[in-house]
């Protein structure tokens, strides 16, 4: 619910929590309705959008009490602020931004080889492939093909980024 918008830029903007407390205090002080006073006490600050929008929540009874007070022009802002609007946020949709699954393959292979070495497990192609499948399973993603893994390992050896040691 959007509640308070700053109208004077000369004053120092308080913290969202302070602004919310000031909003509740001023409206409780001048409220003619005990329902509104109780509702203001029950509201909870759940968020803040710059420059001065408070997001609050409460039970439907308390939100409705606030609606009625707004309709009857009984909601006022703290000193230096004016309540410009009151709105209800019915839903919030978040669009997830997908990233590449994990690190680039060479970095992932270095990481897994290091983990195998630290565990005193020989970093063979078989053990590396098993670890790679576990790694991508944790990411809920398809692992690279065996051919791509072999080509990447070969390239890492050719470029002397990876040294093969015999047993």
Coordinates of C-alpha atoms in Angstrom, one line a residue:
X1 CA 0.0 0.0 0.0
X2 CA 1.5 3.3 -1.0
X3 CA 1.1 5.9 1.7
X4 CA 3.5 8.8 2.0
X5 CA 5.2 11.0 -0.6
X6 CA 7.6 13.7 0.3
X7 CA 6.5 17.2 -0.9
X8 CA 9.2 19.4 0.6
X9 CA 12.8 18.8 -0.4
X10 CA 14.3 21.1 2.2
X11 CA 13.9 18.6 5.0
X12 CA 16.1 15.7 5.7
X13 CA 14.5 12.4 4.7
X14 CA 14.2 10.2 7.8
X15 CA 14.6 6.4 7.7
X16 CA 11.6 4.5 6.4
X17 CA 10.9 3.2 9.9
X18 CA 11.0 6.7 11.4
X19 CA 8.7 8.0 8.6
X20 CA 6.3 5.2 9.2
X21 CA 6.2 5.9 13.0
X22 CA 5.7 9.6 12.3
X23 CA 2.8 8.7 9.9
X24 CA 1.2 6.4 12.5
X25 CA 1.7 9.0 15.3
X26 CA 0.2 12.0 13.5
X27 CA -2.8 10.0 12.3
X28 CA -3.4 8.4 15.7
X29 CA -3.3 11.7 17.3
X30 CA -5.9 13.3 15.1
X31 CA -8.1 10.2 14.4
X32 CA -11.7 10.6 15.5
X33 CA -12.3 6.9 15.0
X34 CA -11.0 4.3 17.5
X35 CA -11.1 1.8 14.7
X36 CA -8.6 3.9 12.7
X37 CA -6.4 4.3 15.8
X38 CA -6.4 0.6 16.4
X39 CA -5.8 -0.1 12.7
X40 CA -2.8 2.3 12.6
X41 CA -1.3 0.4 15.6
X42 CA -1.7 -2.9 13.8
X43 CA -0.2 -1.9 10.5
X44 CA 3.2 -3.3 9.8
X45 CA 5.9 -1.7 7.6
X46 CA 7.1 -4.3 5.1
X47 CA 8.9 -2.2 2.6
X48 CA 10.0 1.2 1.3
X49 CA 10.4 2.5 -2.2
X50 CA 12.5 5.7 -2.8
X51 CA 11.9 8.5 -2.5
X52 CA 9.1 8.1 0.1
X53 CA 6.7 5.3 -0.6
X54 CA 5.8 3.1 2.4
X55 CA 4.6 -0.4 1.9
X56 CA 2.5 -1.7 4.8
X57 CA 0.4 -4.7 5.5
X58 CA -2.3 -5.6 8.0
X59 CA -5.4 -7.6 8.3
X60 CA -8.3 -6.8 5.9
X61 CA -10.2 -5.2 8.7
X62 CA -7.4 -2.7 9.4
X63 CA -6.7 -2.1 5.7
X64 CA -10.4 -1.4 5.2
X65 CA -10.4 1.1 8.1
X66 CA -7.5 2.9 6.4
X67 CA -9.4 2.9 3.1
X68 CA -12.4 4.5 4.8
X69 CA -10.3 7.1 6.5
X70 CA -8.6 7.9 3.1
X71 CA -11.9 8.2 1.3
X72 CA -13.1 10.6 4.0
X73 CA -9.9 12.7 3.8
X74 CA -8.9 11.8 7.3
X75 CA -5.3 10.6 6.5
X76 CA -2.6 13.3 6.9
X77 CA 1.1 13.2 6.4
X78 CA 3.8 13.9 9.0
X79 CA 5.3 17.4 9.0
X80 CA 6.9 18.1 5.6
X81 CA 5.0 15.3 3.9
X82 CA 1.7 15.0 2.2
X83 CA -0.1 11.8 1.5
X84 CA -0.7 11.9 -2.2
X85 CA -2.2 8.5 -2.8
X86 CA -3.2 5.3 -1.1
X87 CA -3.2 2.1 -3.2
X88 CA -3.5 -1.6 -2.8
X89 CA -0.8 -3.9 -4.1
X90 CA -2.7 -7.0 -5.2
X91 CA 0.2 -9.0 -6.5
X92 CA 3.9 -8.7 -7.2
X93 CA 5.3 -10.5 -10.2
X94 CA 9.0 -11.1 -10.3
X95 CA 10.5 -12.0 -13.7
X96 CA 13.5 -14.2 -13.0
X97 CA 16.6 -13.5 -15.1
X98 CA 18.3 -16.7 -16.0
X99 CA 22.0 -16.9 -15.9
X100 CA 24.3 -19.5 -17.4
X101 CA 24.2 -22.7 -15.4
X102 CA 27.3 -22.5 -13.2
X103 CA 30.7 -21.4 -14.3
X104 CA 32.3 -21.9 -17.8
X105 CA 33.2 -25.5 -18.4
X106 CA 37.0 -25.1 -18.0
X107 CA 36.5 -23.3 -14.6
X108 CA 34.1 -26.0 -13.5
X109 CA 36.5 -28.8 -14.5
X110 CA 39.4 -27.0 -12.6
X111 CA 37.1 -26.8 -9.6
X112 CA 36.1 -30.4 -9.7
X113 CA 39.6 -31.7 -10.3
X114 CA 40.8 -29.7 -7.3
X115 CA 38.0 -31.1 -5.2
X116 CA 38.8 -34.7 -6.3
X117 CA 42.5 -34.1 -5.5
X118 CA 41.7 -32.6 -2.1
X119 CA 39.6 -35.7 -1.3
X120 CA 42.5 -37.9 -2.3
X121 CA 40.4 -39.4 -5.2
X122 CA 42.3 -39.8 -8.4
X123 CA 41.0 -37.3 -11.0
X124 CA 40.3 -39.8 -13.8
X125 CA 38.0 -39.2 -16.7
X126 CA 35.4 -41.5 -15.0
X127 CA 35.6 -39.8 -11.6
X128 CA 35.6 -36.4 -13.2
X129 CA 32.5 -37.3 -15.4
X130 CA 30.7 -38.6 -12.3
X131 CA 31.5 -35.3 -10.4
X132 CA 30.4 -33.3 -13.4
X133 CA 27.0 -35.0 -13.5
X134 CA 26.5 -34.4 -9.8
X135 CA 27.5 -30.8 -10.2
X136 CA 25.0 -30.1 -13.0
X137 CA 22.3 -32.1 -11.2
X138 CA 22.6 -29.7 -8.3
X139 CA 22.1 -26.9 -10.7
X140 CA 19.0 -28.6 -12.2
X141 CA 20.7 -28.4 -15.6
X142 CA 21.8 -30.7 -18.3
X143 CA 25.5 -31.6 -18.1
X144 CA 27.7 -31.0 -21.1
X145 CA 28.1 -33.8 -23.6
X146 CA 30.9 -36.3 -23.1
X147 CA 32.4 -35.1 -26.4
X148 CA 32.4 -31.4 -25.2
X149 CA 34.1 -32.5 -22.0
X150 CA 36.8 -34.5 -23.8
X151 CA 37.4 -31.6 -26.2
X152 CA 37.6 -29.1 -23.4
X153 CA 40.0 -31.3 -21.4
X154 CA 42.1 -31.8 -24.6
X155 CA 42.2 -28.1 -25.2
X156 CA 43.3 -27.5 -21.5
X157 CA 46.1 -30.0 -21.8
X158 CA 47.2 -28.6 -25.2
X159 CA 47.3 -25.1 -23.8
X160 CA 49.2 -26.4 -20.8
X161 CA 46.5 -25.3 -18.5
X162 CA 46.1 -28.8 -17.2
X163 CA 48.9 -31.3 -16.7
X164 CA 48.2 -35.1 -16.9
X165 CA 50.0 -37.3 -14.5
X166 CA 50.2 -41.0 -14.9
X167 CA 49.7 -43.5 -12.1

